[in-house]
Amino acid sequence: MTIQIIRAAVLHFPRQSQTPAADIQYFAAGGLVIDDGKIVDLNDYGLMVGRYPDADVVDYRGKLLIPGLIDSHIHFPQTEMIASYGEQLLEWLENYTFPVERKFADPVYAQKIADVFLQQLLRNGTTTAMVYSSVHKEATDALFSAAQQRQMLIIGGKTCMDRHCPEWLQDSAQTAQRQSAELIEQWHGKDRLYYCLTPRFAPTSSPAQLECLGELAQQYPDVFIQTHLSESRQEIEWVKSLYPDADNYLDVYDRAGLVRSRAVFGHCIHLVDDEWSRLSESGATIAFCPSSNLFLGSGLFALHKAREHQVHVTLGTDVGAGTSFNLLRTMGDAYKVCQLQGDKLDPLTGLYMLTQGAAVALQLEDKIGNLNIGTDADFVLLAPDFDTLSTLRLRDSSKTDNPADIIFALSMLGDDRAIAATWVNGCLAYQQQEEQLYAMD
Ligand code: GUN
Ligand code: ZN
C-alpha cells in the first residue's frame, strides 16, 4: 500500500487535558501522513513533500481535518423510529421502542438496518460508536459483522432485559449471561470490535440478571459496560420502588459490580451527591445526550457538576430519542443545555469531548480520538463552506485561521452536509457527492 499525505488544515488534541482550548495542535496548512491504516506523521504540509517524495497526495485544501468522532451512546435498532412524536421516556419505550425492536428478531432485517445505521454514522463523521443492539443475539452478530466489513472500531452489546417489557422481547438472567458470554468470546478484541455488557436499565433487569452480568464483568475485566441512569423523574421513582434497599439508583448497578472504568452511564440528569462521588472515584463515564434529553423532556444535564466532581463526560446522540446522528449538532445542543443553566461549553471543549476526551474515558486513546503517530487512521474532513450561509458566516474565520469559530458555527448550522469525507482505518469510507444531497433514497 502506498503512503498517502492528506493535505488540509488539521486540528486535534494530542493529550488528555482539563483545558482543551490550551492544548490543541493545529496546522493551518497541514499534512497527515498515513500508511497501512496508521498515522505515521503529522506536520506542516511543506515539510512533508520532501520527506515522502513517493507519497500520493490527497488534496483537501479548504477543509478542516479532525479525528473521527466518537458517539458514546446510540441504539442501532432505533434508527427507523427517530423523531417519533409526543411521549416522555416510559411511554415512548412502550409505544414506539419495544414494537420496533421486536423486528430485530429477524437477522436479515437486522443486517439491513445495521448497514443503514453504519452508513448514517459515516456520513455524519462518526467513526466509533458505543451501540445498544436489541435483545437478540443474531441482531448483535449482524451489527458486528457489518462493522467488521467496514473496518470500524465499534463497541456494541446485546441489550438485556428480563422483566417489565413485552414478553416477546425478554431474555432471562441465564440466557443474558450465556449469550453475552458467547458474544464476548466471538467478537471482543476481534479486528477493531469490542463487547459491551448492556443491561437496558434497572427497571427492565431483575436483580438476578444484573448479578449475572456483574459476574461477566468480573470474568472479563476489559469489556465495556453500558446502561441508562437517572434519566427521568418517573423512572427514578420506579427504580426506588423496585430496589428499596439500594442507597440510590447508581447503587443498584454498583451492588452488582457494574460500576467501574469502561462503564458508561447514559443521561445522569438527576443525580444525588453520593452518585456524583461514586462515579468520580470509580473512573466511570457519563454519556451526556442533550438532543435526546430535550426531545423526551427528561431535563438538563449539569455539566458543571461533572467538572466539579471530575467525572469523565462524553457525548452521545442517543438515536432514536436523539433527533440527529450528527455529533457536531449534538454538541450544539449541549451548548444550549449549558446556556439554560448559565454555563458555557466552549467549542474546543466540545470537540475534545467528541474525540480525545471520549477516547481517554474509554481507555482507547492509543488507537482513536487523536492524530498521534501510531494510532489508527480514523478522521473526518469538515467543510466550512458547505452552503451559502456557512460560507458567508465563516469566510473571515477561514481566512484568519480560527478553527474554534469554525467548529462552533458548524455545531449550530451544520449537519451531514458539513462532512466532506470520512476515513476509517486509513481508507476512504464516505465521500459526499453533490447528488447525494438531494437523492430520495
Ligand atoms: N432507558 C431505557 N431504555 C432506553 C432507551 O432505549 N432510550 C432512552 N433514551 N432511555 C432508555
Ligand atoms: Zn439510550
Coordinates of C-alpha atoms and ligand atoms in Angstrom, one line a residue:
M1 CA 0.0 0.0 0.0
T2 CA 1.4 3.5 -0.9
I3 CA 1.9 6.1 1.7
Q4 CA -0.7 8.9 1.5
I5 CA -0.5 12.5 2.6
I6 CA -3.8 14.1 3.4
R7 CA -3.4 17.8 2.7
A8 CA -5.8 20.0 4.8
A9 CA -6.0 22.3 7.9
V10 CA -5.5 19.8 10.8
L11 CA -6.8 20.1 14.3
H12 CA -6.6 17.6 17.2
F13 CA -5.9 17.2 20.9
P14 CA -2.8 15.1 21.4
R15 CA -3.1 14.6 25.1
Q16 CA -5.6 14.2 27.9
S17 CA -6.5 17.7 29.0
Q18 CA -8.5 19.7 31.6
T19 CA -8.2 22.8 29.4
P20 CA -8.6 21.6 25.8
A21 CA -8.6 25.1 24.3
A22 CA -5.0 25.5 25.5
D23 CA -3.9 22.1 24.4
I24 CA -4.8 21.9 20.7
Q25 CA -2.4 21.1 18.0
Y26 CA -3.3 23.0 14.8
F27 CA -1.7 23.2 11.4
A28 CA -3.4 25.7 9.1
A29 CA -1.6 24.1 6.1
G30 CA -1.1 20.6 7.4
G31 CA -0.2 17.2 6.1
L32 CA -1.3 14.0 7.7
V33 CA 0.7 11.0 6.6
I34 CA -0.9 7.6 6.7
D35 CA 0.4 4.2 5.8
D36 CA -1.2 0.8 6.1
G37 CA -4.1 2.1 8.2
K38 CA -2.0 4.0 10.7
I39 CA -1.0 7.6 11.2
V40 CA 2.8 7.9 10.6
D41 CA 3.4 11.6 10.6
L42 CA 1.7 15.0 11.1
N43 CA 3.2 18.4 10.4
D44 CA 3.1 21.4 8.0
Y45 CA 2.5 20.1 4.5
G46 CA 5.5 22.0 3.3
L47 CA 7.8 19.7 5.4
M48 CA 6.1 16.5 4.2
V49 CA 6.6 16.8 0.4
G50 CA 10.4 16.5 0.8
R51 CA 10.2 13.8 3.4
Y52 CA 7.8 11.5 1.5
P53 CA 8.6 12.1 -2.2
D54 CA 6.8 8.9 -3.4
A55 CA 3.6 9.5 -1.4
D56 CA 0.3 10.1 -3.0
V57 CA -1.2 13.4 -2.1
V58 CA -4.9 13.7 -1.3
D59 CA -5.8 17.3 -1.6
Y60 CA -8.5 18.6 0.8
R61 CA -7.3 22.2 0.9
G62 CA -10.1 24.4 2.3
K63 CA -11.3 21.6 4.6
L64 CA -10.6 21.0 8.3
L65 CA -9.3 17.6 9.2
I66 CA -10.2 16.4 12.7
P67 CA -10.1 12.9 14.3
G68 CA -13.1 10.6 13.7
L69 CA -16.0 11.5 16.0
I70 CA -17.0 9.1 18.9
D71 CA -20.6 8.6 19.7
S72 CA -20.8 7.1 23.2
H73 CA -24.5 6.3 23.4
I74 CA -26.7 5.2 20.5
H75 CA -29.3 2.5 19.8
F76 CA -29.0 0.8 16.4
P77 CA -32.5 -0.8 16.2
Q78 CA -34.0 2.6 16.9
T79 CA -32.7 4.1 13.6
E80 CA -36.1 3.9 11.9
M81 CA -38.1 5.4 14.9
I82 CA -36.1 8.6 15.1
A83 CA -38.4 11.6 15.5
S84 CA -41.5 9.8 16.8
Y85 CA -44.0 12.2 18.3
G86 CA -45.3 13.1 21.7
E87 CA -44.1 10.9 24.6
Q88 CA -41.7 11.1 27.5
L89 CA -39.4 8.2 28.4
L90 CA -41.5 5.4 29.7
E91 CA -44.5 5.8 27.3
W92 CA -42.0 6.4 24.5
L93 CA -40.4 3.0 25.3
E94 CA -43.8 1.2 25.4
N95 CA -45.4 2.9 22.4
Y96 CA -42.5 3.2 19.9
T97 CA -39.3 1.5 21.1
F98 CA -40.4 -2.0 22.1
P99 CA -42.5 -2.7 18.9
V100 CA -39.7 -1.5 16.7
E101 CA -37.0 -3.6 18.5
R102 CA -39.2 -6.7 18.0
K103 CA -38.4 -6.6 14.3
F104 CA -34.8 -7.4 15.1
A105 CA -35.7 -11.0 15.9
D106 CA -35.3 -11.4 12.1
P107 CA -31.5 -11.4 11.4
V108 CA -32.0 -10.5 7.7
Y109 CA -33.8 -7.4 8.8
A110 CA -31.2 -6.6 11.4
Q111 CA -28.5 -6.8 8.8
K112 CA -30.3 -4.5 6.5
I113 CA -30.7 -1.9 9.3
A114 CA -27.1 -2.4 10.5
D115 CA -26.0 -1.3 7.0
V116 CA -28.2 1.8 7.1
F117 CA -27.1 2.6 10.6
L118 CA -23.4 2.4 9.9
Q119 CA -23.8 4.4 6.8
Q120 CA -25.6 7.1 8.8
L121 CA -22.7 7.2 11.2
L122 CA -20.1 7.6 8.5
R123 CA -21.9 10.3 6.6
N124 CA -22.0 12.2 9.8
G125 CA -18.3 11.8 10.5
T126 CA -18.8 9.3 13.3
T127 CA -16.1 6.5 13.1
T128 CA -16.6 4.9 16.5
A129 CA -19.9 4.3 18.5
M130 CA -20.9 2.6 21.6
V131 CA -24.0 0.8 20.5
Y132 CA -27.0 -0.8 22.1
S133 CA -28.3 -3.7 19.9
S134 CA -31.7 -5.2 20.5
V135 CA -32.3 -8.2 22.9
H136 CA -31.5 -10.5 20.0
K137 CA -28.1 -12.2 19.8
E138 CA -28.3 -12.6 16.0
A139 CA -29.1 -8.9 15.6
T140 CA -25.9 -8.2 17.6
D141 CA -23.9 -10.5 15.3
A142 CA -25.3 -8.6 12.3
L143 CA -24.1 -5.3 13.8
F144 CA -20.6 -6.6 14.5
S145 CA -20.4 -8.2 11.0
A146 CA -21.4 -5.0 9.3
A147 CA -18.9 -3.0 11.3
Q148 CA -16.2 -5.6 10.6
Q149 CA -16.8 -5.3 6.9
R150 CA -16.2 -1.5 7.2
Q151 CA -13.2 -1.9 9.4
M152 CA -14.8 0.3 12.0
L153 CA -13.9 0.4 15.7
I154 CA -17.3 -0.3 17.2
I155 CA -18.3 -1.2 20.8
G156 CA -21.5 -3.0 21.0
G157 CA -23.7 -5.2 23.1
K158 CA -26.9 -7.2 23.2
T159 CA -29.5 -5.4 25.3
C160 CA -30.5 -7.5 28.3
M161 CA -34.0 -7.2 29.8
D162 CA -35.9 -9.9 31.7
R163 CA -38.9 -8.1 33.1
H164 CA -41.2 -5.0 32.7
C165 CA -41.2 -5.2 28.9
P166 CA -43.3 -7.3 26.5
E167 CA -42.8 -11.0 26.9
W168 CA -41.7 -11.3 23.2
L169 CA -38.7 -9.0 24.0
Q170 CA -37.5 -10.7 27.2
D171 CA -34.5 -12.8 27.9
S172 CA -33.7 -14.3 31.3
A173 CA -30.9 -13.9 33.8
Q174 CA -29.3 -17.1 32.4
T175 CA -29.8 -16.5 28.7
A176 CA -28.5 -12.9 29.1
Q177 CA -25.4 -14.3 30.7
R178 CA -24.8 -17.1 28.3
Q179 CA -25.5 -15.1 25.2
S180 CA -23.4 -12.2 26.3
A181 CA -20.5 -14.5 27.1
E182 CA -20.8 -16.1 23.7
L183 CA -20.8 -12.7 22.0
I184 CA -17.7 -11.7 24.1
E185 CA -15.9 -14.8 23.0
Q186 CA -16.8 -14.3 19.4
W187 CA -16.3 -10.5 19.0
H188 CA -14.4 -8.8 21.8
G189 CA -11.0 -7.9 20.6
K190 CA -11.6 -9.3 17.1
D191 CA -10.3 -6.8 14.5
R192 CA -11.5 -3.4 15.8
L193 CA -14.5 -4.7 17.7
Y194 CA -15.2 -4.6 21.4
Y195 CA -18.0 -6.0 23.5
C196 CA -20.2 -4.1 25.9
L197 CA -22.3 -5.6 28.6
T198 CA -25.7 -3.9 28.1
P199 CA -28.4 -4.2 30.7
R200 CA -31.1 -1.8 29.3
F201 CA -31.7 -0.1 32.7
A202 CA -32.6 -1.1 36.3
P203 CA -36.4 -1.4 35.7
T204 CA -36.1 -4.0 33.0
S205 CA -33.4 -6.1 34.7
S206 CA -34.1 -8.3 37.7
P207 CA -31.5 -8.2 40.5
A208 CA -30.6 -11.7 39.3
Q209 CA -29.9 -10.5 35.8
L210 CA -27.7 -7.6 37.0
E211 CA -25.8 -10.1 39.1
C212 CA -25.2 -12.4 36.2
L213 CA -23.9 -9.5 34.1
G214 CA -21.7 -8.4 37.1
E215 CA -20.2 -11.9 37.1
L216 CA -19.2 -11.5 33.5
A217 CA -17.8 -8.0 34.2
Q218 CA -15.5 -9.7 36.8
Q219 CA -14.6 -12.5 34.5
Y220 CA -13.8 -10.1 31.6
P221 CA -12.3 -7.0 33.2
D222 CA -11.6 -5.2 30.0
V223 CA -15.1 -5.4 28.4
F224 CA -17.2 -2.3 28.4
I225 CA -20.5 -1.8 30.2
Q226 CA -23.3 0.5 29.3
T227 CA -26.7 1.2 30.7
H228 CA -29.1 4.1 31.5
L229 CA -29.1 6.0 34.7
S230 CA -31.3 8.7 36.2
E231 CA -32.8 9.9 33.0
S232 CA -36.4 10.8 34.1
R233 CA -38.0 11.5 37.4
Q234 CA -40.7 8.9 36.8
E235 CA -38.0 6.3 36.1
I236 CA -36.1 7.2 39.3
E237 CA -39.3 6.7 41.4
W238 CA -39.9 3.4 39.7
V239 CA -36.3 2.2 40.5
K240 CA -36.8 3.2 44.1
S241 CA -39.9 1.0 44.4
L242 CA -38.2 -1.9 42.6
Y243 CA -34.9 -1.7 44.6
P244 CA -36.0 -0.4 48.1
D245 CA -32.7 -1.5 49.7
A246 CA -30.4 0.4 47.3
D247 CA -28.9 3.7 48.6
N248 CA -29.6 5.3 45.2
Y249 CA -30.1 4.5 41.6
L250 CA -26.4 4.1 40.8
D251 CA -26.1 1.8 43.9
V252 CA -28.4 -0.7 42.1
Y253 CA -25.6 -1.2 39.5
D254 CA -22.8 -0.9 42.0
R255 CA -24.1 -3.8 44.1
A256 CA -23.9 -5.9 41.0
G257 CA -20.3 -4.9 40.2
L258 CA -21.2 -2.8 37.2
V259 CA -19.6 0.5 38.2
R260 CA -16.0 0.8 37.1
S261 CA -13.8 2.3 34.4
R262 CA -15.1 1.5 30.9
A263 CA -18.6 1.6 32.3
V264 CA -20.7 4.3 30.5
F265 CA -23.9 5.6 32.1
G266 CA -26.3 7.3 29.8
H267 CA -28.0 10.6 30.8
C268 CA -27.4 11.1 34.6
I269 CA -29.6 14.1 34.8
H270 CA -31.0 13.9 38.3
L271 CA -28.0 12.5 40.3
V272 CA -27.6 13.0 44.1
D273 CA -24.2 13.9 45.6
D274 CA -23.3 10.3 46.5
E275 CA -23.8 9.2 42.9
W276 CA -21.5 12.0 41.6
S277 CA -18.8 11.0 44.1
R278 CA -19.1 7.3 43.3
L279 CA -18.9 7.9 39.6
S280 CA -15.8 10.0 40.1
E281 CA -13.9 7.6 42.3
S282 CA -14.8 4.6 40.1
G283 CA -13.5 6.1 36.9
A284 CA -16.8 5.5 35.2
T285 CA -18.1 7.7 32.4
I286 CA -21.3 9.7 31.8
A287 CA -22.7 9.9 28.3
F288 CA -24.4 13.3 28.0
C289 CA -27.1 13.1 25.4
P290 CA -28.5 16.6 25.0
S291 CA -30.6 16.1 21.9
S292 CA -32.4 13.1 23.5
N293 CA -32.9 14.9 26.8
L294 CA -34.6 17.8 25.1
F295 CA -36.6 15.6 22.8
L296 CA -38.0 13.4 25.6
G297 CA -38.3 16.4 28.1
S298 CA -36.1 14.5 30.5
G299 CA -34.2 17.5 31.9
L300 CA -31.0 19.4 31.7
F301 CA -27.7 17.6 32.4
A302 CA -25.4 19.6 34.8
L303 CA -22.1 19.6 33.1
H304 CA -20.7 21.9 35.7
K305 CA -21.3 19.3 38.4
A306 CA -19.4 16.7 36.4
R307 CA -16.5 19.2 36.1
E308 CA -16.7 19.8 39.9
H309 CA -16.6 16.1 40.7
Q310 CA -14.1 15.3 37.9
V311 CA -16.2 12.7 36.2
H312 CA -15.5 11.7 32.6
V313 CA -18.2 13.1 30.3
T314 CA -18.6 12.1 26.7
L315 CA -21.4 13.0 24.2
G316 CA -24.0 10.6 22.7
T317 CA -26.7 11.2 20.1
D318 CA -28.9 8.5 21.8
V319 CA -30.7 8.0 18.4
G320 CA -33.7 7.2 18.3
A321 CA -34.5 9.5 21.3
G322 CA -31.9 11.9 19.9
T323 CA -33.0 13.6 16.8
S324 CA -29.8 13.6 14.8
F325 CA -26.9 11.3 14.0
N326 CA -24.7 14.3 13.8
L327 CA -22.4 14.7 16.8
L328 CA -21.4 18.3 15.9
R329 CA -25.0 19.2 16.1
T330 CA -25.3 17.3 19.3
M331 CA -22.5 19.4 20.7
G332 CA -24.5 22.4 19.6
D333 CA -27.5 21.1 21.7
A334 CA -25.1 20.6 24.6
Y335 CA -24.1 24.2 24.3
K336 CA -27.8 25.2 24.6
V337 CA -28.4 23.0 27.5
C338 CA -25.5 24.6 29.3
Q339 CA -26.8 28.1 28.4
L340 CA -30.1 27.3 30.0
Q341 CA -28.1 26.8 33.3
G342 CA -25.9 29.9 33.0
D343 CA -22.9 27.7 32.0
K344 CA -20.8 27.7 28.8
L345 CA -19.4 24.9 26.7
D346 CA -16.6 26.3 24.6
P347 CA -16.4 24.7 21.1
L348 CA -12.9 23.2 21.7
T349 CA -14.0 21.6 24.9
G350 CA -17.0 20.2 23.0
L351 CA -14.8 18.9 20.2
Y352 CA -12.4 17.4 22.8
M353 CA -15.4 15.5 24.3
L354 CA -16.2 14.1 20.9
T355 CA -12.6 12.9 20.2
Q356 CA -9.7 12.6 22.6
G357 CA -11.9 13.1 25.7
A358 CA -14.1 10.2 24.8
A359 CA -11.0 8.0 23.8
V360 CA -9.4 8.7 27.2
A361 CA -12.7 8.0 29.1
L362 CA -12.9 4.6 27.2
Q363 CA -9.2 3.9 27.5
L364 CA -8.8 3.8 23.7
E365 CA -6.5 6.8 23.2
D366 CA -3.7 4.7 21.9
K367 CA -6.0 3.8 19.0
I368 CA -8.5 6.6 18.3
G369 CA -9.5 10.1 19.3
N370 CA -6.4 11.9 18.2
L371 CA -3.9 12.0 15.3
N372 CA -0.8 10.9 17.2
I373 CA 1.7 8.8 15.4
G374 CA 0.9 5.1 15.6
T375 CA -2.8 5.5 16.1
D376 CA -5.4 4.2 13.7
A377 CA -6.1 6.5 10.8
D378 CA -9.8 7.4 11.5
F379 CA -10.5 11.0 10.6
V380 CA -13.0 13.4 9.1
L381 CA -12.9 16.3 6.7
L382 CA -15.2 19.2 7.7
A383 CA -16.4 21.6 5.0
P384 CA -16.8 25.1 6.5
D385 CA -18.3 26.2 3.2
F386 CA -21.0 23.6 2.8
D387 CA -23.7 26.1 1.8
T388 CA -24.2 29.7 1.1
L389 CA -24.9 30.7 4.7
S390 CA -22.0 28.8 6.2
T391 CA -19.7 30.3 3.6
L392 CA -20.8 33.8 4.4
R393 CA -20.7 33.2 8.2
L394 CA -17.2 31.6 8.1
R395 CA -15.3 33.4 5.3
D396 CA -13.4 35.6 7.9
S397 CA -12.7 32.7 10.3
S398 CA -11.4 30.6 7.4
K399 CA -9.1 33.4 6.3
T400 CA -7.9 34.2 9.8
D401 CA -7.4 30.6 10.9
N402 CA -9.9 30.5 13.7
P403 CA -10.8 26.8 14.0
A404 CA -12.7 27.2 17.2
D405 CA -15.2 29.6 15.4
I406 CA -15.5 27.1 12.5
I407 CA -16.3 24.2 14.9
F408 CA -18.8 26.4 16.8
A409 CA -20.6 27.6 13.7
L410 CA -20.8 24.1 12.3
S411 CA -22.2 22.8 15.6
M412 CA -25.1 25.3 15.1
L413 CA -25.5 25.3 11.4
G414 CA -24.1 22.0 10.2
D415 CA -25.4 18.5 9.6
D416 CA -24.2 15.8 7.3
R417 CA -23.7 18.5 4.6
A418 CA -20.7 19.7 6.6
I419 CA -19.0 16.3 6.4
A420 CA -16.9 16.2 3.2
A421 CA -15.4 12.8 3.8
T422 CA -14.8 10.2 6.4
W423 CA -11.8 7.9 6.6
V424 CA -11.7 4.7 8.5
N425 CA -8.6 2.7 9.3
G426 CA -6.7 4.5 6.5
C427 CA -9.4 4.1 3.8
L428 CA -11.9 6.5 2.4
A429 CA -15.2 5.2 3.9
Y430 CA -17.5 8.0 2.8
Q431 CA -17.3 10.9 0.4
Q432 CA -20.0 13.4 0.0
Q433 CA -21.4 13.5 -3.5
E434 CA -23.4 16.5 -4.8
E435 CA -26.2 14.4 -6.0
Q436 CA -26.4 12.5 -2.7
L437 CA -27.6 15.7 -1.0
Y438 CA -30.8 15.5 -3.0
A439 CA -31.2 11.8 -3.6
M440 CA -34.6 10.4 -2.4
D441 CA -33.1 7.1 -1.1
Ligands
GUN1 N1 -34.0 3.9 29.1 C1 -34.1 2.6 28.9 N2 -34.1 2.3 27.6 C2 -33.9 3.5 26.9 C3 -33.8 3.8 25.5 O1 -33.9 3.0 24.6 N3 -33.6 5.1 25.3 C4 -33.5 6.1 26.2 N4 -33.3 7.3 25.9 N5 -33.6 5.8 27.5 C5 -33.8 4.5 27.9
ZN2 ZN -30.3 5.4 25.3

